[in-house]
PDB file of C-alpha atoms in Angstrom:
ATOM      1  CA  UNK J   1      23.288 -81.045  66.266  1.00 62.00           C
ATOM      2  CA  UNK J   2      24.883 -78.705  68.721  1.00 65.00           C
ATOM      3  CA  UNK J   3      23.942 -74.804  68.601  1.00 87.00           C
ATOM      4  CA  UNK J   4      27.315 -73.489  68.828  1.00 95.00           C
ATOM      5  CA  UNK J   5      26.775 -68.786  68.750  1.00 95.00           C
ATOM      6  CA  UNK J   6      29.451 -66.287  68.372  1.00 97.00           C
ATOM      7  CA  UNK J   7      29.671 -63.082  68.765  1.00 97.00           C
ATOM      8  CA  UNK J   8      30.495 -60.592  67.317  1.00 97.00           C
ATOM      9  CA  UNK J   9      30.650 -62.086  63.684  1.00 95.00           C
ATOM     10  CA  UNK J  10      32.296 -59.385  62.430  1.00 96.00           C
ATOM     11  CA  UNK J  11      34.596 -56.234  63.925  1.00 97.00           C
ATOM     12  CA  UNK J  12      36.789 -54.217  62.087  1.00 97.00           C
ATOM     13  CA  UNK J  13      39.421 -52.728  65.012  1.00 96.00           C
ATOM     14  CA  UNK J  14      42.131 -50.145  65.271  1.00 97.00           C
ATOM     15  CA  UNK J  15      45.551 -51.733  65.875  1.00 97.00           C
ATOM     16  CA  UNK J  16      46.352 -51.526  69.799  1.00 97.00           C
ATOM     17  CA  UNK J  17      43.424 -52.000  70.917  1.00 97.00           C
ATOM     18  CA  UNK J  18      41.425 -55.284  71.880  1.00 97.00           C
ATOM     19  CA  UNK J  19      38.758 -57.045  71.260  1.00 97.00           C
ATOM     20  CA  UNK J  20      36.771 -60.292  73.272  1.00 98.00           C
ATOM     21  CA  UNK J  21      35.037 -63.000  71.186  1.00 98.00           C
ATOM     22  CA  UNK J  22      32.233 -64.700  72.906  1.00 98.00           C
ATOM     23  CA  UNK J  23      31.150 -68.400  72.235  1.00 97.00           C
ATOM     24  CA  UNK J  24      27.754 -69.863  73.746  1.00 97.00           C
ATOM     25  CA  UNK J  25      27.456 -73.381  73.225  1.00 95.00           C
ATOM     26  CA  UNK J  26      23.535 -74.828  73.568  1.00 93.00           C
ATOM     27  CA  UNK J  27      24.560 -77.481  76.003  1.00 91.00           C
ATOM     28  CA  UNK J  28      26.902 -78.062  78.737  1.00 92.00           C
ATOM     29  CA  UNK J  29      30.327 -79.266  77.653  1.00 90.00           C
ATOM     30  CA  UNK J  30      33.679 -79.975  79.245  1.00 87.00           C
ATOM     31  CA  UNK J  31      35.995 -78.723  76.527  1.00 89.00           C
ATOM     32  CA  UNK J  32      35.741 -75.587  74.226  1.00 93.00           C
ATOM     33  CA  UNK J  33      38.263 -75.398  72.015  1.00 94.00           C
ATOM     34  CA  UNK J  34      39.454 -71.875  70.155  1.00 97.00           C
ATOM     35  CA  UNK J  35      40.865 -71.911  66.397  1.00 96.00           C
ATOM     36  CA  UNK J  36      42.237 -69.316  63.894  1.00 97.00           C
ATOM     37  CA  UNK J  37      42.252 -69.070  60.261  1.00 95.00           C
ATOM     38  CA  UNK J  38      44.135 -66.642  58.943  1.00 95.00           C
ATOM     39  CA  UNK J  39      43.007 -65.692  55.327  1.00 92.00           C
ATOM     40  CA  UNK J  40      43.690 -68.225  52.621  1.00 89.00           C
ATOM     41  CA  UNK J  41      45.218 -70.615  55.429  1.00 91.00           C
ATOM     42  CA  UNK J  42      43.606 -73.668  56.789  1.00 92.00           C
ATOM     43  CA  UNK J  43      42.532 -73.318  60.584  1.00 93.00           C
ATOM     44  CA  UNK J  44      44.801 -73.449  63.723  1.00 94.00           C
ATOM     45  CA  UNK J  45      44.319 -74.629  67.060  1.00 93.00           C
ATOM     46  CA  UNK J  46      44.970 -71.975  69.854  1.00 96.00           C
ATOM     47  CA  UNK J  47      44.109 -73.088  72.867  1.00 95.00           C
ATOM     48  CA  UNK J  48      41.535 -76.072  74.830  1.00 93.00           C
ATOM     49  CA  UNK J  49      39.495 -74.174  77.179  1.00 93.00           C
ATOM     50  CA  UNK J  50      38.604 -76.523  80.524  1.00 86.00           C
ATOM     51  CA  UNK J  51      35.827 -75.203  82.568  1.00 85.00           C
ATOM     52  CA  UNK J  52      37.595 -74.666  86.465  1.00 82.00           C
ATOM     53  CA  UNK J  53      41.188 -74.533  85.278  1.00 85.00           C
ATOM     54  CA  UNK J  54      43.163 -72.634  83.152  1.00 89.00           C
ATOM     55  CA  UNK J  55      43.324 -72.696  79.626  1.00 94.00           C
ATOM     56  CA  UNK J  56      45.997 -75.189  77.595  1.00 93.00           C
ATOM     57  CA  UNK J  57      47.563 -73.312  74.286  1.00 96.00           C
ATOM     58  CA  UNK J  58      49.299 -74.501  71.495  1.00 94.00           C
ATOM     59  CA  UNK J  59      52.679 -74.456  70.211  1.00 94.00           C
ATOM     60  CA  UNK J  60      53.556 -70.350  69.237  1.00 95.00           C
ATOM     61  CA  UNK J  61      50.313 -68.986  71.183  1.00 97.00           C
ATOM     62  CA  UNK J  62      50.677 -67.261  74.956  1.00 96.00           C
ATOM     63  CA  UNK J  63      47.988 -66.174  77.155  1.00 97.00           C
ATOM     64  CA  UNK J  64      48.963 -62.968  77.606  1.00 97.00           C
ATOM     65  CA  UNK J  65      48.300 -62.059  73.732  1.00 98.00           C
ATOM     66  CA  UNK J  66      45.064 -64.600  73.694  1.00 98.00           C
ATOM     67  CA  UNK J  67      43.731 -64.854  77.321  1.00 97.00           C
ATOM     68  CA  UNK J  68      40.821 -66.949  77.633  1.00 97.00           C
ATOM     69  CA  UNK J  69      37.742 -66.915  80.122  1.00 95.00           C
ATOM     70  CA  UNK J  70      35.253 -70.201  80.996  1.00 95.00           C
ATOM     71  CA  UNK J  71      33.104 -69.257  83.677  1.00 93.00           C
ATOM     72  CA  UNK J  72      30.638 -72.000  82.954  1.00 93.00           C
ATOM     73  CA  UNK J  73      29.575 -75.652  80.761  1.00 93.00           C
ATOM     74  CA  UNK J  74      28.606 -73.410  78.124  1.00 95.00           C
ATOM     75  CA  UNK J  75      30.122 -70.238  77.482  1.00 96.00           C
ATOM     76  CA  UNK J  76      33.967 -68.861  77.290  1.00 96.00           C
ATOM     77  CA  UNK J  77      35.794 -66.139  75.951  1.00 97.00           C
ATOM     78  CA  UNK J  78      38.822 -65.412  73.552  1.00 98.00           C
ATOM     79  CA  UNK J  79      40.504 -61.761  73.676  1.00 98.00           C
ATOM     80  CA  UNK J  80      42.763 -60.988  71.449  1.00 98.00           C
ATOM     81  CA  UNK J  81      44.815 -58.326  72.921  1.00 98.00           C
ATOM     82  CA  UNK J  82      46.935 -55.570  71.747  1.00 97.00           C
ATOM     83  CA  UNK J  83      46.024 -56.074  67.840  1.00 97.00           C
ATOM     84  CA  UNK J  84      47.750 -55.861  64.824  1.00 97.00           C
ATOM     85  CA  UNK J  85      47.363 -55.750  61.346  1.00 96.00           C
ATOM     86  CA  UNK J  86      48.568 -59.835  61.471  1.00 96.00           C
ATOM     87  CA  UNK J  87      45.718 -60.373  64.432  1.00 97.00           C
ATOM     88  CA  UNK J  88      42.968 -60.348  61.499  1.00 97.00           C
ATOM     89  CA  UNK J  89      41.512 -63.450  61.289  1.00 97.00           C
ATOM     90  CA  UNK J  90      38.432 -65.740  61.812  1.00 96.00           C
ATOM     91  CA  UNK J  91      38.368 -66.825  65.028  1.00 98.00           C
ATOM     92  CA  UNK J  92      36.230 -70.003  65.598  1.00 97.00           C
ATOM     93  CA  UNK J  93      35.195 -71.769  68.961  1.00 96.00           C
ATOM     94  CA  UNK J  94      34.129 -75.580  68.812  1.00 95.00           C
ATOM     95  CA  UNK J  95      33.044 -78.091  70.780  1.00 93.00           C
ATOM     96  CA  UNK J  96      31.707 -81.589  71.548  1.00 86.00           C
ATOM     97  CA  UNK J  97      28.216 -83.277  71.871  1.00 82.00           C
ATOM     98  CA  UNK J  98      27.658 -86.943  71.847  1.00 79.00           C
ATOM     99  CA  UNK J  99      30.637 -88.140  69.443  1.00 76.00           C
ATOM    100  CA  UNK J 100      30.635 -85.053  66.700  1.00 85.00           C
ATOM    101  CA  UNK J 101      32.473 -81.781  67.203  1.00 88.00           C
ATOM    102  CA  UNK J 102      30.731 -78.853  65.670  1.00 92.00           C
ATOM    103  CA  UNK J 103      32.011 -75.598  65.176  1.00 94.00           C
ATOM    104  CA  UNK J 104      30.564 -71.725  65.544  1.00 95.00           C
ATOM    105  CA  UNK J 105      30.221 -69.624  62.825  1.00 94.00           C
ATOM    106  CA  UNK J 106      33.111 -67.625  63.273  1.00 96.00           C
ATOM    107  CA  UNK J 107      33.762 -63.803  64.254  1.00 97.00           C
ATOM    108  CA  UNK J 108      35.573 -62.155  61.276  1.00 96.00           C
ATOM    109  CA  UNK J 109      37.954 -59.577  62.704  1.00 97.00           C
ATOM    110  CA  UNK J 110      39.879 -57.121  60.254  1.00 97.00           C
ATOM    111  CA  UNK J 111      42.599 -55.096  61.965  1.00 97.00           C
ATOM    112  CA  UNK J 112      43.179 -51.625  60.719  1.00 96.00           C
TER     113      UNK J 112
ATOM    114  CA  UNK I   1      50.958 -81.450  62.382  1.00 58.00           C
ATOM    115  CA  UNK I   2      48.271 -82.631  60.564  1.00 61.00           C
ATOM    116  CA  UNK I   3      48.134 -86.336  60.217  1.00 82.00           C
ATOM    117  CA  UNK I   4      45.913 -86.370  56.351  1.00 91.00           C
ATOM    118  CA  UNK I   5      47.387 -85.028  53.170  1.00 93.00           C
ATOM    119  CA  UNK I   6      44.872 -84.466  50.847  1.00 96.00           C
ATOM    120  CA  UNK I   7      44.894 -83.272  47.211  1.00 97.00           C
ATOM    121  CA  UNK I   8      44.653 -79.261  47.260  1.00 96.00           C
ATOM    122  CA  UNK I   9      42.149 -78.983  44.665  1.00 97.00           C
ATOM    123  CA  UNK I  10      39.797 -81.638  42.375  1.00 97.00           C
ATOM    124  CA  UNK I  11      36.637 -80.738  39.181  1.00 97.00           C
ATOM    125  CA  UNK I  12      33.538 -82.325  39.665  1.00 97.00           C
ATOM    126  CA  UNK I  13      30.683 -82.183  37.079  1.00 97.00           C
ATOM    127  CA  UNK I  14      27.415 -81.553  39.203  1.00 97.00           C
ATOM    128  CA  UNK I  15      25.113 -84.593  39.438  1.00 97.00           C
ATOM    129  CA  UNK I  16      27.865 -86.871  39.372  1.00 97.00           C
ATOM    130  CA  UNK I  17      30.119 -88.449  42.285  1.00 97.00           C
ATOM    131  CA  UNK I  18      32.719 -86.624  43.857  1.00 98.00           C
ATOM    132  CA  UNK I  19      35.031 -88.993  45.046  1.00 98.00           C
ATOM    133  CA  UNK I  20      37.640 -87.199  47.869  1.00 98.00           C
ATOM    134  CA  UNK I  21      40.396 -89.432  49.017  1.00 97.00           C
ATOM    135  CA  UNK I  22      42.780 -88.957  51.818  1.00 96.00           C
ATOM    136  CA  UNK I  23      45.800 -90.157  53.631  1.00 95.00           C
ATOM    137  CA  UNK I  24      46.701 -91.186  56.883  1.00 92.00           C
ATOM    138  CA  UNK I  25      49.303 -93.847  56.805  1.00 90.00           C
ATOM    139  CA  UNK I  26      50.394 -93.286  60.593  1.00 87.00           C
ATOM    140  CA  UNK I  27      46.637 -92.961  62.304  1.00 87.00           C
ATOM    141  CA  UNK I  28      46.605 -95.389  65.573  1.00 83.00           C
ATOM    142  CA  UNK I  29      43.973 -97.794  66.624  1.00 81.00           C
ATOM    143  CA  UNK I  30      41.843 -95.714  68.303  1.00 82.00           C
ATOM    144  CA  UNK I  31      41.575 -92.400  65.878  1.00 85.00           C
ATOM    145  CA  UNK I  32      38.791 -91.809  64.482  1.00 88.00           C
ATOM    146  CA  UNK I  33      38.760 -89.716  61.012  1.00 91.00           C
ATOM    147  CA  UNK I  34      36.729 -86.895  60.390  1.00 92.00           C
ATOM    148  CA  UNK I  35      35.334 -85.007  57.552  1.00 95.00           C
ATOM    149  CA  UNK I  36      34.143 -81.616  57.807  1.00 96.00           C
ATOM    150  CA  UNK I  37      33.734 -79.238  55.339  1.00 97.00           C
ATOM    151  CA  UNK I  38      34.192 -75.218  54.584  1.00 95.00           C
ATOM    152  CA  UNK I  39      32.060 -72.788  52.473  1.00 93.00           C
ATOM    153  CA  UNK I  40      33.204 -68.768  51.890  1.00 82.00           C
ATOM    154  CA  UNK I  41      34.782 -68.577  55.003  1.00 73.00           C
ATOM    155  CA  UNK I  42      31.835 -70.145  57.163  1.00 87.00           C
ATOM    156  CA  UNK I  43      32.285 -72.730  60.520  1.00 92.00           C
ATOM    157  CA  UNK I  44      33.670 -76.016  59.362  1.00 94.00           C
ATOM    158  CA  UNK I  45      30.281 -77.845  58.598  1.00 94.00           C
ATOM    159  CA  UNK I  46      30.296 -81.767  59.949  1.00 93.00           C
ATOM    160  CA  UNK I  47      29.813 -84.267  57.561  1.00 96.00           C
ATOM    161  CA  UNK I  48      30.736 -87.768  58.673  1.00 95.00           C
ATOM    162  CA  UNK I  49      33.024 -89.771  60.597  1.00 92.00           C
ATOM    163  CA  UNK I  50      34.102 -93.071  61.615  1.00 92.00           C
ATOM    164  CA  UNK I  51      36.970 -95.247  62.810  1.00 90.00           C
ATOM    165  CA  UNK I  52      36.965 -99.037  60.915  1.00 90.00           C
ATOM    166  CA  UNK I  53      33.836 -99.787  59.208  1.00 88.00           C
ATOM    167  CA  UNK I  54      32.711 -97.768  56.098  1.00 94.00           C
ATOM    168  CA  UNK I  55      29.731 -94.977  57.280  1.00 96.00           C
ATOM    169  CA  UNK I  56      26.902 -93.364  55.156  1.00 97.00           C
ATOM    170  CA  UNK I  57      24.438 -90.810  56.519  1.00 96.00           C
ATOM    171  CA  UNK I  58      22.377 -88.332  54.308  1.00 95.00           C
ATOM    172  CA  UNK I  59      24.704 -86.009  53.137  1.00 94.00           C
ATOM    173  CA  UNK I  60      28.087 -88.595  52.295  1.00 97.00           C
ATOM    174  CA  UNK I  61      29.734 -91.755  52.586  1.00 98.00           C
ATOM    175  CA  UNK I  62      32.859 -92.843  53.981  1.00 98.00           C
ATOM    176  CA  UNK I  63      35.145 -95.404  52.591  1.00 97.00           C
ATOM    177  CA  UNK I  64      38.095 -96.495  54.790  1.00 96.00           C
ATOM    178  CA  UNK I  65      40.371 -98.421  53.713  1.00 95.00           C
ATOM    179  CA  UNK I  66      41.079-102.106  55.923  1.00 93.00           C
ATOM    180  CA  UNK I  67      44.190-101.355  56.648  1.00 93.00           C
ATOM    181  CA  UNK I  68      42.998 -97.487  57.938  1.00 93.00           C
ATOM    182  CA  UNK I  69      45.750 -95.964  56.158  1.00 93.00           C
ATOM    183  CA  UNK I  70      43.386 -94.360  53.822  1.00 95.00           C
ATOM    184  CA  UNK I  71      39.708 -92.925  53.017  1.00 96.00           C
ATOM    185  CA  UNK I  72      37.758 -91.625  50.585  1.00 97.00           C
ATOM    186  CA  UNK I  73      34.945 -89.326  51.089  1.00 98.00           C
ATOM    187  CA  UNK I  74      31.678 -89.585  48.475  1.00 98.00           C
ATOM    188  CA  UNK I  75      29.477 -87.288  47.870  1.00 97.00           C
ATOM    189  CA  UNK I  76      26.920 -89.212  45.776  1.00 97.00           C
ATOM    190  CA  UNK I  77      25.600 -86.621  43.602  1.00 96.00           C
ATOM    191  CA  UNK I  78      27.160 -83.563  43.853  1.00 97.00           C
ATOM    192  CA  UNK I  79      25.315 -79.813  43.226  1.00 97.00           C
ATOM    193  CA  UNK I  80      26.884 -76.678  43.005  1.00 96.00           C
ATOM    194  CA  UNK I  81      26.247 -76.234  46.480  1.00 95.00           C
ATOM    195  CA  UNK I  82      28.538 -78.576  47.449  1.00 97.00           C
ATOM    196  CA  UNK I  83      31.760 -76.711  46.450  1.00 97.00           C
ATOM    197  CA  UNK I  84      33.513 -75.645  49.491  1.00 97.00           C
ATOM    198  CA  UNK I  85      37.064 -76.784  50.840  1.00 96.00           C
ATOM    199  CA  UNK I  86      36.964 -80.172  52.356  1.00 97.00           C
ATOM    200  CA  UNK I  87      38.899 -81.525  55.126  1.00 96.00           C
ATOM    201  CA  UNK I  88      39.938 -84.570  56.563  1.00 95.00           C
ATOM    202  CA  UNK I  89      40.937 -84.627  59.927  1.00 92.00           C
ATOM    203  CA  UNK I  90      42.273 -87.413  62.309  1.00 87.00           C
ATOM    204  CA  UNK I  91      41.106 -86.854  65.799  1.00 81.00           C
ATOM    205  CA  UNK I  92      43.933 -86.984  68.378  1.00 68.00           C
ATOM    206  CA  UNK I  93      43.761 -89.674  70.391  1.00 59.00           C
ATOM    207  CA  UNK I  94      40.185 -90.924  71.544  1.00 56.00           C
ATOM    208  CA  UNK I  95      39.923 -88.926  74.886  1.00 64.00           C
ATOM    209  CA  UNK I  96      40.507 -85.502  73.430  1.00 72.00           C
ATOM    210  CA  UNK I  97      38.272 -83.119  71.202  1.00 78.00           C
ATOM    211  CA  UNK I  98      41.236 -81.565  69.884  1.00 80.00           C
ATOM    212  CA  UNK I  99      41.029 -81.625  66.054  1.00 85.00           C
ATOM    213  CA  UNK I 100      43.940 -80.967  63.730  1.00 82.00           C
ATOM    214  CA  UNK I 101      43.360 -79.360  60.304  1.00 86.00           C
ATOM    215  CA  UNK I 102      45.867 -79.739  57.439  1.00 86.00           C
ATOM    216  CA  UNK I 103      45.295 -78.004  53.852  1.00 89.00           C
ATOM    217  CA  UNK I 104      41.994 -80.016  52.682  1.00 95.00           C
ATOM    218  CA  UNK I 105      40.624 -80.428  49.228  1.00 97.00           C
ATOM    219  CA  UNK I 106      38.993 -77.602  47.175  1.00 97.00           C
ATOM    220  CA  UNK I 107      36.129 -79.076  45.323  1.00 98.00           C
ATOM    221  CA  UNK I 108      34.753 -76.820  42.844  1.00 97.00           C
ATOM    222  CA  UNK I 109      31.535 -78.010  41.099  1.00 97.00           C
ATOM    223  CA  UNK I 110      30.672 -77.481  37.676  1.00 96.00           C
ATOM    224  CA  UNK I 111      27.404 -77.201  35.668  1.00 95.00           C
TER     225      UNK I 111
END
């Protein structure tokens, strides 16, 4: 199975600031994908991140509140920018190898 | 939107099966459907998947239904490890990774 590492897996932040989520995947890939899940809620697609182009988002998310990097086949970031109190989430990268899509283990951010 | 409803919560007495069905009355032809599963707050864990023919691999089994319009997920014998929230997911379309979540199926295992 893919190795799919976050970091950091946990943050608490002050509201205003922000904060970038990295996501290493073990292999190369063409498509990293970014999700939230807000507490209690199921988890959300934000945005498909395509190596050499810029990022797609969903419905309801911009890139100037989540812009995201992918410099390389295995590696992109999410910030989350200008935070508030609503901003705390898990945010979860994912990705494909072979025909399974696995999933990090999250980075737990708590705004304050 | 998600394209499964699934029931929000289901008991299951540990060593016996846990039977998990879901909907997906308007999947197309070349969707596959996915089960993945979520414990405290962790990643989504893979379980199985599969598009037509019913799939087994070490951890579950996958029922789907001829017509497509359905599955059910089994997990033979279930532990109390195996409570978690489980979803069922229809993949968008087979040239995208793109996976859509809805509200998935708390199991809760009991001695």
């Amino acid at each position: 199975s893919a190795v799919i590492s976050q970091k950091p897996s946990r943050d608490i932040c002050q509201r205003g600031t922000s904060l970038t989520i990295q996501c290493q995947v073990d292999s190369q890939v063409t498509m990293m994908f970014w999700y939230r899940q807000q507490p209690g809620q199921s988890l959300t697609l934000i945005a498909t991140a395509n190596q050499g182009s810029e990022a797609t988002y969903e419905s309801g998310f911009v890139i100037d509140k989540f812009p995201i990097s992918r410099p390389n086949l295995t590696f992109s970031t999410l910030t989350v920018s200008n935070m508030s109190p609503e901003d705390s989430s898990i945010y979860l990268c994912s990705s494909r190898q072979g025909n399974t899509i696995y999933f990090g283990e999250g980075s737990w951010l708590t705004v304050v | 939107d998600a394209k499964t409803t699934q029931p929000p919560s289901m008991d299951c007495a540990e060593g016996r099966a846990a039977n998990l069905p879901c909907n997906h009355s308007t999947i197309s032809g070349n969707e596959y459907v996915y089960w993945y599963r979520q414990i405290h707050s962790q990643g989504p864990q893979y379980i199985i998947h599969g598009l037509k023919n019913n799939e087994t691999n070490e951890m579950a089994s996958l029922i789907i239904t001829e017509d497509r319009k359905s599955s059910t997920l089994i997990l033979p014998h279930a532990t109390l490890r195996d409570t978690a929230v489980y979803y069922c997911i229809v993949r968008v379309g087979a040239s995208t990774d793109k996976l859509i979540f809805g509200t998935g199926t708390r199991l809760q295992v009991f001695p």
